[in-house]
Short mmCIF file of C-alpha atoms in Angstrom, two decimals:
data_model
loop_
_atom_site.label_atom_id
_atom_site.label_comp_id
_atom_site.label_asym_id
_atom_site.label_seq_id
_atom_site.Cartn_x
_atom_site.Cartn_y
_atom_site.Cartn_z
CA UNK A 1 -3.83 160.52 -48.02
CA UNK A 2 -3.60 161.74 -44.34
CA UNK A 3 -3.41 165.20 -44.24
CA UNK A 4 -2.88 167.13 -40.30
CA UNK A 5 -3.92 170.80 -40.03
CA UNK A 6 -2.01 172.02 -37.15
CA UNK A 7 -1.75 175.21 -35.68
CA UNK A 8 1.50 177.29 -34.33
CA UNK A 9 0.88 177.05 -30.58
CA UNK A 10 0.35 173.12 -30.98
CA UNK A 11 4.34 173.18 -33.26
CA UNK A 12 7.36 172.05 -31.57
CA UNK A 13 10.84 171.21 -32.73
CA UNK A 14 9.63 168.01 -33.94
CA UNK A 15 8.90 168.64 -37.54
CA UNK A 16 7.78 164.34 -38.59
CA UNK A 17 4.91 163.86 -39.82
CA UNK A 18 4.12 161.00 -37.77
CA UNK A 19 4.23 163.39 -34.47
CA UNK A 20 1.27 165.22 -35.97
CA UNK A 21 -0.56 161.92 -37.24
CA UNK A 22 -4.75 163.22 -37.68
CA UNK A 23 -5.89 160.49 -35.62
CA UNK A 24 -3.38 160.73 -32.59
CA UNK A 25 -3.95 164.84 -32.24
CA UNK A 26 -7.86 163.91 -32.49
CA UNK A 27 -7.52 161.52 -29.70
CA UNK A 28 -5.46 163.55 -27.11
CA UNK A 29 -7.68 166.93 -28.35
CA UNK A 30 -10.53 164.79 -26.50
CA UNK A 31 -8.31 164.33 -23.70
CA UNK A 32 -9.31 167.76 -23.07
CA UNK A 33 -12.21 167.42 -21.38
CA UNK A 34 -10.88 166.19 -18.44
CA UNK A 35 -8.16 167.74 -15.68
CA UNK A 36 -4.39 166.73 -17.60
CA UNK A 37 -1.55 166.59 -15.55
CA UNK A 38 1.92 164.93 -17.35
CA UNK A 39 2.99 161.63 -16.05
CA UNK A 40 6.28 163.03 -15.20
CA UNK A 41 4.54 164.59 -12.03
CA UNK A 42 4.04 161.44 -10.21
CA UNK A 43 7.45 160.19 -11.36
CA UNK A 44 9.64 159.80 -7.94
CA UNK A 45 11.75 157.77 -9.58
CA UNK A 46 12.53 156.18 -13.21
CA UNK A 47 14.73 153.82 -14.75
CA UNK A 48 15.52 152.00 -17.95
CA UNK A 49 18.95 151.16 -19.81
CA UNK A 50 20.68 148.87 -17.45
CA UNK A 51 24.48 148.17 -18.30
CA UNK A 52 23.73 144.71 -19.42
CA UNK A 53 23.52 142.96 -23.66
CA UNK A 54 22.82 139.86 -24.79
CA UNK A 55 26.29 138.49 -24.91
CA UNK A 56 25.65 138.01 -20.92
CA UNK A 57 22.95 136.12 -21.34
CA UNK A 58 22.86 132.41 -20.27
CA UNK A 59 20.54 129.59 -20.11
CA UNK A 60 19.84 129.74 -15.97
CA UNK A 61 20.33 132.49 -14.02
CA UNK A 62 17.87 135.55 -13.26
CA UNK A 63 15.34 136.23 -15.75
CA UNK A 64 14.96 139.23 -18.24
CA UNK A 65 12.01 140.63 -18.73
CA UNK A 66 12.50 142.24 -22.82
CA UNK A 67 9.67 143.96 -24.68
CA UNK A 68 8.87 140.21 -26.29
CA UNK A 69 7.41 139.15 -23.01
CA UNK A 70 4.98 142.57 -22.55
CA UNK A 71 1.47 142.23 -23.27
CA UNK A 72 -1.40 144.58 -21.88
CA UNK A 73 -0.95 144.51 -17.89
CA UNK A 74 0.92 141.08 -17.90
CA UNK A 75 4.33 139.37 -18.19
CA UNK A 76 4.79 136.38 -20.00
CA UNK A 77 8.01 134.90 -18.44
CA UNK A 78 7.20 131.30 -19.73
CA UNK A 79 8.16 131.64 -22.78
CA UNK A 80 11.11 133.41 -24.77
CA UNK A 81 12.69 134.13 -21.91
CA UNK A 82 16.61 134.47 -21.16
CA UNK A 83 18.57 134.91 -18.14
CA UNK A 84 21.10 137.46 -16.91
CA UNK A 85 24.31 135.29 -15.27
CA UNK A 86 24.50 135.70 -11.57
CA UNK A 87 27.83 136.67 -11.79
CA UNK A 88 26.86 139.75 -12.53
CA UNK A 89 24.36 140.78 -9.78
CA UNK A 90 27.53 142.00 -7.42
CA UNK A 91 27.30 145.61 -9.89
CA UNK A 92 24.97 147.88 -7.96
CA UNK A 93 24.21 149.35 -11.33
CA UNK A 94 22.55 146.55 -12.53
CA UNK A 95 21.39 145.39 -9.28
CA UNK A 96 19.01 148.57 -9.08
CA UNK A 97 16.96 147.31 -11.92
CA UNK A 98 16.33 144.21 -10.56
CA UNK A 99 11.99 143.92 -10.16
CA UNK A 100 10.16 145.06 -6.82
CA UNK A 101 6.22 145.26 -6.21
CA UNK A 102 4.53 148.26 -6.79
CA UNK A 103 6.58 149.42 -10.65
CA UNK A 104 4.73 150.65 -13.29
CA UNK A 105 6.96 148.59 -16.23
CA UNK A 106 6.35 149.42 -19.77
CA UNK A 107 8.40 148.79 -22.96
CA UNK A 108 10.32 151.22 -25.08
CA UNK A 109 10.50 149.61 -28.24
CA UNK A 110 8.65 147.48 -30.39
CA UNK A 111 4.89 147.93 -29.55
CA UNK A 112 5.80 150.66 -27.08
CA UNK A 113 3.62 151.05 -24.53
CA UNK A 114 2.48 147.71 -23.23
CA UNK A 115 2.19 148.14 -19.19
CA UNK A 116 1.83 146.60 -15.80
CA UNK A 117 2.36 146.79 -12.63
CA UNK A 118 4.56 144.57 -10.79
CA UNK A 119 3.62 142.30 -7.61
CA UNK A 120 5.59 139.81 -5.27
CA UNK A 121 3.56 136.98 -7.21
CA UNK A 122 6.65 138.24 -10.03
CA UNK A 123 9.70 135.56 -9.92
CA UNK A 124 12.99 137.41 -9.58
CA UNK A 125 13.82 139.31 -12.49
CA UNK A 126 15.22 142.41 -13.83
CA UNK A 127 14.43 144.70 -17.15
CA UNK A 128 16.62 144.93 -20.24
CA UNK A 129 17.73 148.27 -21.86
CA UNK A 130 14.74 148.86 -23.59
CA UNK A 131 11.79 148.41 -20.65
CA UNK A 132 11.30 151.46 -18.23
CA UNK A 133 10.73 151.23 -14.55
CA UNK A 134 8.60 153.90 -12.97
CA UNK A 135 7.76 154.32 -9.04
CA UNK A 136 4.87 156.64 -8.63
CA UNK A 137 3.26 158.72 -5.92
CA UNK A 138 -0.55 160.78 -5.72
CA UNK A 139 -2.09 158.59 -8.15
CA UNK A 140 -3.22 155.02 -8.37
CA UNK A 141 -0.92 153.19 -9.98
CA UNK A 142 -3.56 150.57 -11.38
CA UNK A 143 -5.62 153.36 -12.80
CA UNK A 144 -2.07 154.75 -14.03
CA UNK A 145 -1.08 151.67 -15.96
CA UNK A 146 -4.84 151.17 -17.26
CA UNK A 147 -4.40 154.35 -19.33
CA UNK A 148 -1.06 153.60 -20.72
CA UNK A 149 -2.65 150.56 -22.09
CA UNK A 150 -5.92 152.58 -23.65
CA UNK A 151 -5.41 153.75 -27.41
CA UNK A 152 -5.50 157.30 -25.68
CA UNK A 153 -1.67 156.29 -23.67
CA UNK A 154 -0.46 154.22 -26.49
CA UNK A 155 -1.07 156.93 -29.07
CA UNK A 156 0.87 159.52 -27.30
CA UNK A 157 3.69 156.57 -26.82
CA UNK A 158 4.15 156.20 -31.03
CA UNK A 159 3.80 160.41 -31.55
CA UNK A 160 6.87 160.15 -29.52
CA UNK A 161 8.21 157.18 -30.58
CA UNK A 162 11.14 157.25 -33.31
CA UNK A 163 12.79 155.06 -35.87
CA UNK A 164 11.99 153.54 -39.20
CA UNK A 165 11.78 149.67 -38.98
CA UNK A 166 10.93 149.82 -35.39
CA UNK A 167 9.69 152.37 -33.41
CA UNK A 168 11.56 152.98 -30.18
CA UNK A 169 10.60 155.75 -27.31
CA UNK A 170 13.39 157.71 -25.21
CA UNK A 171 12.24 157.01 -21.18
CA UNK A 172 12.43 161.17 -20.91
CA UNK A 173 9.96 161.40 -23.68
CA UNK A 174 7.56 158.64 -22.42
CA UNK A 175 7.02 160.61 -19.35
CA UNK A 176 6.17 163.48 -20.77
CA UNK A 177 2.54 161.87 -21.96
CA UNK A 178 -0.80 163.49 -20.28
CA UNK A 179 -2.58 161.77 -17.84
CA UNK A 180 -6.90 162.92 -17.24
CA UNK A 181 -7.11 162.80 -13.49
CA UNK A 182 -10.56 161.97 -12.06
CA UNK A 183 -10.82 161.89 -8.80
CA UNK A 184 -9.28 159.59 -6.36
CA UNK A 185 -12.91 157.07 -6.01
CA UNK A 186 -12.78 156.97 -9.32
CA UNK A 187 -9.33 156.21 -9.74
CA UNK A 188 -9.87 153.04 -7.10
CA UNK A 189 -13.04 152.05 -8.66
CA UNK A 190 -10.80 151.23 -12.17
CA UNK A 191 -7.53 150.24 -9.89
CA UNK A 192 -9.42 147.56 -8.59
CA UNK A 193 -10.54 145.94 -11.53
CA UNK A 194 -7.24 145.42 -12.40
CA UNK A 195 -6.36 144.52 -8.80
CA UNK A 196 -9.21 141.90 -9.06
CA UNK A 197 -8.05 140.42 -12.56
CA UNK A 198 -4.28 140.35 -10.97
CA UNK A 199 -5.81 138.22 -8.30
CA UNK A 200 -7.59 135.83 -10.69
CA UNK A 201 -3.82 135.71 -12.79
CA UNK A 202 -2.37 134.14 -9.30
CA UNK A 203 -5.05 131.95 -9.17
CA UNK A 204 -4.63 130.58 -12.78
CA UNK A 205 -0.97 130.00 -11.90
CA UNK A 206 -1.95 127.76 -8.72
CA UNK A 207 -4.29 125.96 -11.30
CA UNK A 208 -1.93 125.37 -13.90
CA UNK A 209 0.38 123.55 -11.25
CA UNK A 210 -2.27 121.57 -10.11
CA UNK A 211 -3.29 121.02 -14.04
CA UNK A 212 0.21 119.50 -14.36
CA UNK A 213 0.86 117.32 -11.71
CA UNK A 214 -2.62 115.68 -12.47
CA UNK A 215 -1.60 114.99 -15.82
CA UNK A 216 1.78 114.11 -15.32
CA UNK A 217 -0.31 111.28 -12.95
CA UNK A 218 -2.85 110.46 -15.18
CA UNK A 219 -0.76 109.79 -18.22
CA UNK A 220 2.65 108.47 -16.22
CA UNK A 221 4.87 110.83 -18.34
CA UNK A 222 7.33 112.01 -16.81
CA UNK A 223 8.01 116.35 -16.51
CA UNK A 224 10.24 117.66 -19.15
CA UNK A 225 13.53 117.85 -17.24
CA UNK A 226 13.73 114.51 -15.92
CA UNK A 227 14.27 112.74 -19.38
CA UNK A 228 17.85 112.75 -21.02
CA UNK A 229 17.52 114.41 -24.43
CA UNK A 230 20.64 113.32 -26.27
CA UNK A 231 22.15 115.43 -29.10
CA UNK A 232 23.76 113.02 -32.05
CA UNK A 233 24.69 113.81 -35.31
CA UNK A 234 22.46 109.97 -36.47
CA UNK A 235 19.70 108.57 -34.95
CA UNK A 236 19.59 104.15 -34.98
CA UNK A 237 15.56 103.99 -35.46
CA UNK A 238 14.37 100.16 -35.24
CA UNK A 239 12.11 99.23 -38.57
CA UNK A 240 8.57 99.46 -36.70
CA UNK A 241 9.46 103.05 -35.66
CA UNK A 242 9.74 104.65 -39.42
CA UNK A 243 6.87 105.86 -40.66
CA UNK A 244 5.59 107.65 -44.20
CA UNK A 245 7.96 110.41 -43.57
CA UNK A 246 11.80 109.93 -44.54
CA UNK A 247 13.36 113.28 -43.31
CA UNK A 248 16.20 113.50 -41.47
CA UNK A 249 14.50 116.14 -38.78
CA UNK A 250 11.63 114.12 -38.32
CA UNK A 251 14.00 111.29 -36.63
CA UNK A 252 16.10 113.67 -34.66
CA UNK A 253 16.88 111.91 -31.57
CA UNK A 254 14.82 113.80 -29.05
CA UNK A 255 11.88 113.37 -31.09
CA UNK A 256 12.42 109.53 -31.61
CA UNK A 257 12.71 109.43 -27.82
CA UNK A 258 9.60 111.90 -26.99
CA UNK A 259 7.54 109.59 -29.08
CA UNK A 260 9.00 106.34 -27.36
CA UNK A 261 8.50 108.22 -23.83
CA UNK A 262 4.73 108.43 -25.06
CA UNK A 263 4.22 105.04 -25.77
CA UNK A 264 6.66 103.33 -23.09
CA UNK A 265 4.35 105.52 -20.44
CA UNK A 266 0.78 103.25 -21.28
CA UNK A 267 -1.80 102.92 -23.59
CA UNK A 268 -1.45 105.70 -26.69
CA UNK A 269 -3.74 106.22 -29.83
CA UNK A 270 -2.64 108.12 -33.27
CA UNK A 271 -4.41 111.41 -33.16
CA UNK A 272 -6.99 110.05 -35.77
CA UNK A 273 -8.63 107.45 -33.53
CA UNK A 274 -9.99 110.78 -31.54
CA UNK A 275 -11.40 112.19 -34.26
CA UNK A 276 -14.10 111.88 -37.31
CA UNK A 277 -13.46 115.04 -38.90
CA UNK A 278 -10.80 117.26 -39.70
CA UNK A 279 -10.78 120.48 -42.01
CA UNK A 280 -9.53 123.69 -42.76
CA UNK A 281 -11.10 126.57 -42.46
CA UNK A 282 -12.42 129.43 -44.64
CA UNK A 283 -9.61 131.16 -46.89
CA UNK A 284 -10.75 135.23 -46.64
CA UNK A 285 -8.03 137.92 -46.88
CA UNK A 286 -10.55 140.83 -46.61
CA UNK A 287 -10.35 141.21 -43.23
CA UNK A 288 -9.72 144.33 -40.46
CA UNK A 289 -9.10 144.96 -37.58
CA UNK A 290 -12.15 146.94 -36.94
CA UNK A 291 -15.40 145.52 -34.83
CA UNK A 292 -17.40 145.52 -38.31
CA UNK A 293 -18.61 142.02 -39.62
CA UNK A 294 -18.01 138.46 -38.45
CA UNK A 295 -15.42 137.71 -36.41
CA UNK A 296 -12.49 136.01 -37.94
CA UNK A 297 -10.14 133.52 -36.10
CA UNK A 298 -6.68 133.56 -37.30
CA UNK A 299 -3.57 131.89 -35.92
CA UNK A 300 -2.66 135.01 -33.81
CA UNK A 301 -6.22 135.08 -32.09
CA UNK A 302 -5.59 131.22 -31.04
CA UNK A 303 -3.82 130.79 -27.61
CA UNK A 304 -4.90 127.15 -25.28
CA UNK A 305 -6.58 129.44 -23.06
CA UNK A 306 -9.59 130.67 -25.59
CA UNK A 307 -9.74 133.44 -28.06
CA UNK A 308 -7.67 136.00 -27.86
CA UNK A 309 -10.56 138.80 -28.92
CA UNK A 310 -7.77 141.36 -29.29
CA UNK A 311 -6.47 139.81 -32.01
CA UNK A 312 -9.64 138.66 -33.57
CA UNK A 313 -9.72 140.03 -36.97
CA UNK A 314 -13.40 140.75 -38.91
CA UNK A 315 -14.79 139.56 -42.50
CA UNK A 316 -17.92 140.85 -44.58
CA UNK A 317 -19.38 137.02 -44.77
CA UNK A 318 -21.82 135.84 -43.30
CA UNK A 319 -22.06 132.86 -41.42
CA UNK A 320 -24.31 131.09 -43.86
CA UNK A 321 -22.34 131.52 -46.16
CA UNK A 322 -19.50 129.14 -44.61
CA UNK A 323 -19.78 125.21 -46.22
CA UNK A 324 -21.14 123.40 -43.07
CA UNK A 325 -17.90 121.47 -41.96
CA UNK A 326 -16.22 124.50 -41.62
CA UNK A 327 -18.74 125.76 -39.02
CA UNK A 328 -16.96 125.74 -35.74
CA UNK A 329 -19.75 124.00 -32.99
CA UNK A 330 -19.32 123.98 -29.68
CA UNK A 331 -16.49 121.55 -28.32
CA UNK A 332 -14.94 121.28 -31.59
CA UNK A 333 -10.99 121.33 -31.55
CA UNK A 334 -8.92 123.71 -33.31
CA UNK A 335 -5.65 123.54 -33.85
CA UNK A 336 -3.67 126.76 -35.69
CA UNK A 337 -1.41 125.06 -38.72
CA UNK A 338 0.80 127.65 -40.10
CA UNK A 339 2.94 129.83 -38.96
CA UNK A 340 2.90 129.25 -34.95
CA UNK A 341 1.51 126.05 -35.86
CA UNK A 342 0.95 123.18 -33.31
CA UNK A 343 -1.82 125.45 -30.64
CA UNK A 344 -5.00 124.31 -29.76
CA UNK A 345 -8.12 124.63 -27.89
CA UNK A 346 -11.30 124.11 -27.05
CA UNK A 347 -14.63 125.39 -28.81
CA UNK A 348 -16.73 127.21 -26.33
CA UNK A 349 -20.48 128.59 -26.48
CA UNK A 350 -18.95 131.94 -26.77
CA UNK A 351 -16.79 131.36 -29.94
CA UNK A 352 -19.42 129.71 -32.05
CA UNK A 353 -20.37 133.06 -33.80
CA UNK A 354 -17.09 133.36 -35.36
CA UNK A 355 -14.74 132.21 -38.19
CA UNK A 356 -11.55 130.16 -38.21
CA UNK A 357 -9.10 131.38 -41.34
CA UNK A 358 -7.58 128.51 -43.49
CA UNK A 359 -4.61 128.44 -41.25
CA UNK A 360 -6.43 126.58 -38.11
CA UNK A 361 -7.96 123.40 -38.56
CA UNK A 362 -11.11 122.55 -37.28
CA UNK A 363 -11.01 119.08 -35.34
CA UNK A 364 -14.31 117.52 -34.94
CA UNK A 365 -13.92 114.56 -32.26
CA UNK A 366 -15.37 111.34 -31.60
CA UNK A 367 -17.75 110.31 -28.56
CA UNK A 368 -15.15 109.40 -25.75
CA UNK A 369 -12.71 112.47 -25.49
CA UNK A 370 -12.58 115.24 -23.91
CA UNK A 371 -11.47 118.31 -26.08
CA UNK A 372 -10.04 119.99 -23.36
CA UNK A 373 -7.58 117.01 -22.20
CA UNK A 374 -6.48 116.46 -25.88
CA UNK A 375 -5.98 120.23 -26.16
CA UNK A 376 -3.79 120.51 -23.09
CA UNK A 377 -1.76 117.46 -24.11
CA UNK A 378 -1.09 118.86 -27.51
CA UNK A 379 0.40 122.26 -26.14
CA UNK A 380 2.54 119.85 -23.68
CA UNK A 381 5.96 119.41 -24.48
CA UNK A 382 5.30 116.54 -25.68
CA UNK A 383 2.76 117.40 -27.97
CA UNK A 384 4.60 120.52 -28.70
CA UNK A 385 7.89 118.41 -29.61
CA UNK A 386 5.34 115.99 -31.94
CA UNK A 387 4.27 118.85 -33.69
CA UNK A 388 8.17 119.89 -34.72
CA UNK A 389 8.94 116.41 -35.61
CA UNK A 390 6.29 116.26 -38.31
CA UNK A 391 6.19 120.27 -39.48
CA UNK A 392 7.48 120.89 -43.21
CA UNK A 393 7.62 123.78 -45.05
CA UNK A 394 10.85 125.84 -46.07
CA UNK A 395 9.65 129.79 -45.69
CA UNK A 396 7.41 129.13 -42.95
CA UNK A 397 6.52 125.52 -41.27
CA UNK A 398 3.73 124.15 -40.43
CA UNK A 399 1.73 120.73 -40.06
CA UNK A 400 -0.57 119.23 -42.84
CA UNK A 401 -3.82 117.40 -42.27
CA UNK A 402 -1.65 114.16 -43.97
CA UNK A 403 1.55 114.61 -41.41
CA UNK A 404 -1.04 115.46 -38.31
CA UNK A 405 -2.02 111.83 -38.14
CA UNK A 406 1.26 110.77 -37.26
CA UNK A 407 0.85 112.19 -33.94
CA UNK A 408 0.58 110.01 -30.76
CA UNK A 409 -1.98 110.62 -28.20
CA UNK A 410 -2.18 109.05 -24.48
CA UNK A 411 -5.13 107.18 -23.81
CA UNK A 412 -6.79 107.60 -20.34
CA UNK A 413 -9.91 106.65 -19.27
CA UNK A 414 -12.58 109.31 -19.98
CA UNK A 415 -12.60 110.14 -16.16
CA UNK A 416 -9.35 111.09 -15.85
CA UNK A 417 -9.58 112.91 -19.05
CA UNK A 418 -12.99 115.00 -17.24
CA UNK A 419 -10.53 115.63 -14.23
CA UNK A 420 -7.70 117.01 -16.20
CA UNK A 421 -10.47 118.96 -18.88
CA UNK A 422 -12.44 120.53 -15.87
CA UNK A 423 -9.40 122.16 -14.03
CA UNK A 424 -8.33 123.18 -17.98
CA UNK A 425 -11.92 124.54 -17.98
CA UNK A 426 -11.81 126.25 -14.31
CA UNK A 427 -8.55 127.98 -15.31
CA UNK A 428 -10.35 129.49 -18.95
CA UNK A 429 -12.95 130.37 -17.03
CA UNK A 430 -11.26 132.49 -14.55
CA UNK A 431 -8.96 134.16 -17.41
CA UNK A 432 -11.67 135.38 -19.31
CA UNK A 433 -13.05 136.73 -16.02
CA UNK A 434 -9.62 138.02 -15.88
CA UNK A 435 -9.94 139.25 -19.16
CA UNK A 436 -13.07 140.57 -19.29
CA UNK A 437 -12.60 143.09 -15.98
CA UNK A 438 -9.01 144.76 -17.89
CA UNK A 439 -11.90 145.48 -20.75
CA UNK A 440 -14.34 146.86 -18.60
CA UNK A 441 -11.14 148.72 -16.39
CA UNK A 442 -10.11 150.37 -20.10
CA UNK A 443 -13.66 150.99 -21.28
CA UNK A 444 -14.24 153.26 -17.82
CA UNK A 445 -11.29 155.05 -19.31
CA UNK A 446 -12.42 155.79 -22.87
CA UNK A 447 -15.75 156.62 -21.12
CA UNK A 448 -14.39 158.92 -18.75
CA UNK A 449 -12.51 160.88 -21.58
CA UNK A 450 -15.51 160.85 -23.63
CA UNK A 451 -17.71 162.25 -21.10
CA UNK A 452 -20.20 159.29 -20.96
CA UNK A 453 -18.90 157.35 -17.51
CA UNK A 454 -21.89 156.64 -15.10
CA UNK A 455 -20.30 158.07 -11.82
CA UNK A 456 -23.19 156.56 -10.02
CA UNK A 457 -21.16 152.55 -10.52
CA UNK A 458 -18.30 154.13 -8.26
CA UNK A 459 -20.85 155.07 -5.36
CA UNK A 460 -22.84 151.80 -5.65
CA UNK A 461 -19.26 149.98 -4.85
CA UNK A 462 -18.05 152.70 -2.22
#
């Protein structure tokens, strides 16, 4: 049971229990400590509910940003992503929510609260109804956006959030939030953190371009786009082309021709040829989301670019007690199964003390390949598309160790699978640099509201 205490002067006219959650009023009570000024006094300007809805949506167009493409001081536009017809950028009152540098852009529904802060590096774009747009004035706005994102700005987003199945926040309220104001060196200090890791975002980007067109020339594929998907209601499949599996899906046409594009490009190997072991991991439903225990990978903490540590779950087991196969080592594969089946990466020094759930595999390869190569082929389109053809499963899909052989690899010499592996490599590298100065940028913030920030870091950079 989670019982609140609260006293008259902290009542208002909201009467929900969840407004007076225990752990929400303990976390702004600390907030205390420091100068609080609301957010809604650096507000110059603030917008959210554009007159647009999904029926004018098409596939091209400009892009909406929607609360499914928020995370923690980034936008995802590469994937789920629709588009606003341009017929409809003549209405000024739409036109004013179209993106410019220098926003504070959070989302109102959902997991409320996700922020960033827009740059020109941003393709042209506007928010739906349920993202607010803030312009700000007398405080950073990096610094601004990095508490939003700490459990101290998120918490006061859900005490004002609303709604049963999914909790939605009015723009008015969200402004209303208290912001600790250190002073303006300080401020900086944690700004440009997040400056920095915006920086080493761009830089990713200009890698993953390169990362492309050197594999598009290594392997002679051709980009998605320039093939001619064709939609038919039969597919003619010659008798050397059918393999164990009978189902109609797995010989839908654009998979039979994804799979001939593979092989008609060069040399190709089934996915088995590349590797001498392959096994599921460990099967533990005690887990939590708090730092206590072993770390535990599930399909949610699996992206191509390396573990996602905020969504790294923990066990009470011990990593001797794990059956030796299971033991992810260093270069190993893994490849998530169920659910959003069909991602994988790399093994690095770093993830070694962890876990993987029974929902990744564990893909232990053979001398000649590089893990990194395979990995960035197999969240391709066409390895993506592969992965479709061959899922099963009713409730939720997903790919068996049996139907994962029937996957179709290109084979490249081992130096041009080093070249594409070490830009792969150079980009991970940089977003956990990336990733590790946001943690550091939110941990000054917890510190600084808890009274233990070292004040002396700030003058050592000044």
């Amino acid at each position: 049971m989670n019982v609140a205490w609260v006293t008259s002067d902290i009542l208002t006219d909201r009467l929900d229990c969840a407004y007076y959650d225990s752990f929400t009023m303990e976390l702004i009570s600390k907030l205390k400590n420091m100068p609080l000024v609301p957010m809604k006094d650096f507000v110059t300007k603030k917008r959210s509910e554009p007159p647009i809805h999904s029926s004018m949506y098409r596939d091209k167009g400009v892009m909406v940003i929607r609360s499914t493409n928020f995370g923690d001081f980034f936008c995802d536009l590469t994937q789920n992503v629709v588009y606003l017809d341009a017929k409809y950028l003549v209405d000024e009152k739409i036109t004013e929510f179209i993106i410019k540098p220098g926003l504070i852009v959070f989302c109102l529904t959902g997991d409320v609260g996700h922020a960033f802060v827009t740059d020109s590096s941003l393709p042209k774009a506007i928010t739906n109804r349920r993202v607010a747009q803030l312009e700000v004035v007398g405080v950073d706005s990096h610094y601004l956006c990095t508490f939003i994102n700490t459990q101290f700005g998120k918490r006061q987003f859900d005490k004002f959030s609303t709604g049963v199945t999914q909790p939605n926040l009015r723009l008015e309220d969200s402004i209303e939030i208290l912001i600790p104001i250190p002073s303006s060196k300080v401020q900086q200090y944690i700004g440009d953190k997040i400056r920095k890791a915006e920086e080493l975002r761009e830089e990713i980007r200009r890698l993953q371009q390169v990362a492309e067109e050197t594999f598009y020339e290594c392997t002679k594929l051709e980009p998605p786009g320039k093939t001619n998907g064709v939609n038919k209601l039969y597919t003619i499949v010659k008798p050397n082309e059918i393999g164990r599996l009978l189902g109609a899906e797995v010989y839908k046409e654009e998979y039979v021709q994804n799979q001939q594009a593979i092989k008609e490009a060069g040399e190709y190997v089934y996915l088995p040829q590349c590797y001498q072991l392959i096994v599921n991991g460990a099967d533990n439903r005690n887990y939590t989301s708090y730092k206590v225990g072993t770390p535990y990978y599930k399909v949610a903490s699996i992206s191509m670019w390396g573990i996602k540590q905020e969504a790294v779950a923990y066990i009470d087991m011990d990593l001797s007690d794990v059956p030796k196969n299971q033991k992810i080592t260093f270069g190993d594969l893994l490849i998530t199964r169920k659910g959003s089946f069909g991602i994988a990466m790399r093994v690095t020094e770093g993830d070694v003390n962890g876990i993987i759930s029974s929902e990744v595999f564990r893909v232990k390869l053979l001398p000649g390949w590089d893990a990194d190569y395979i990995a960035y082929f197999l969240n391709s389109e066409y390895g993506h598309k592969q992965f479709l053809q061959y899922a099963t499963g009713s409730t939720m899909k997903g790919i068996s160790q049996e139907n994962i052989t029937e996957l179709v690899v290109p084979k490249v010499s081992i130096v041009k699978q080093i070249l594409i592996g070490e830009i792969v490599r150079d980009i991970k590298n940089k977003f956990l640099q990336s990733t590790n100065l946001i943690n550091e940028a939110k941990q000054d913030v917890e510190d600084l509201i808890e009274g233990r920030f070292d004040e002396s870091k700030v003058s050592m950079v000044s």
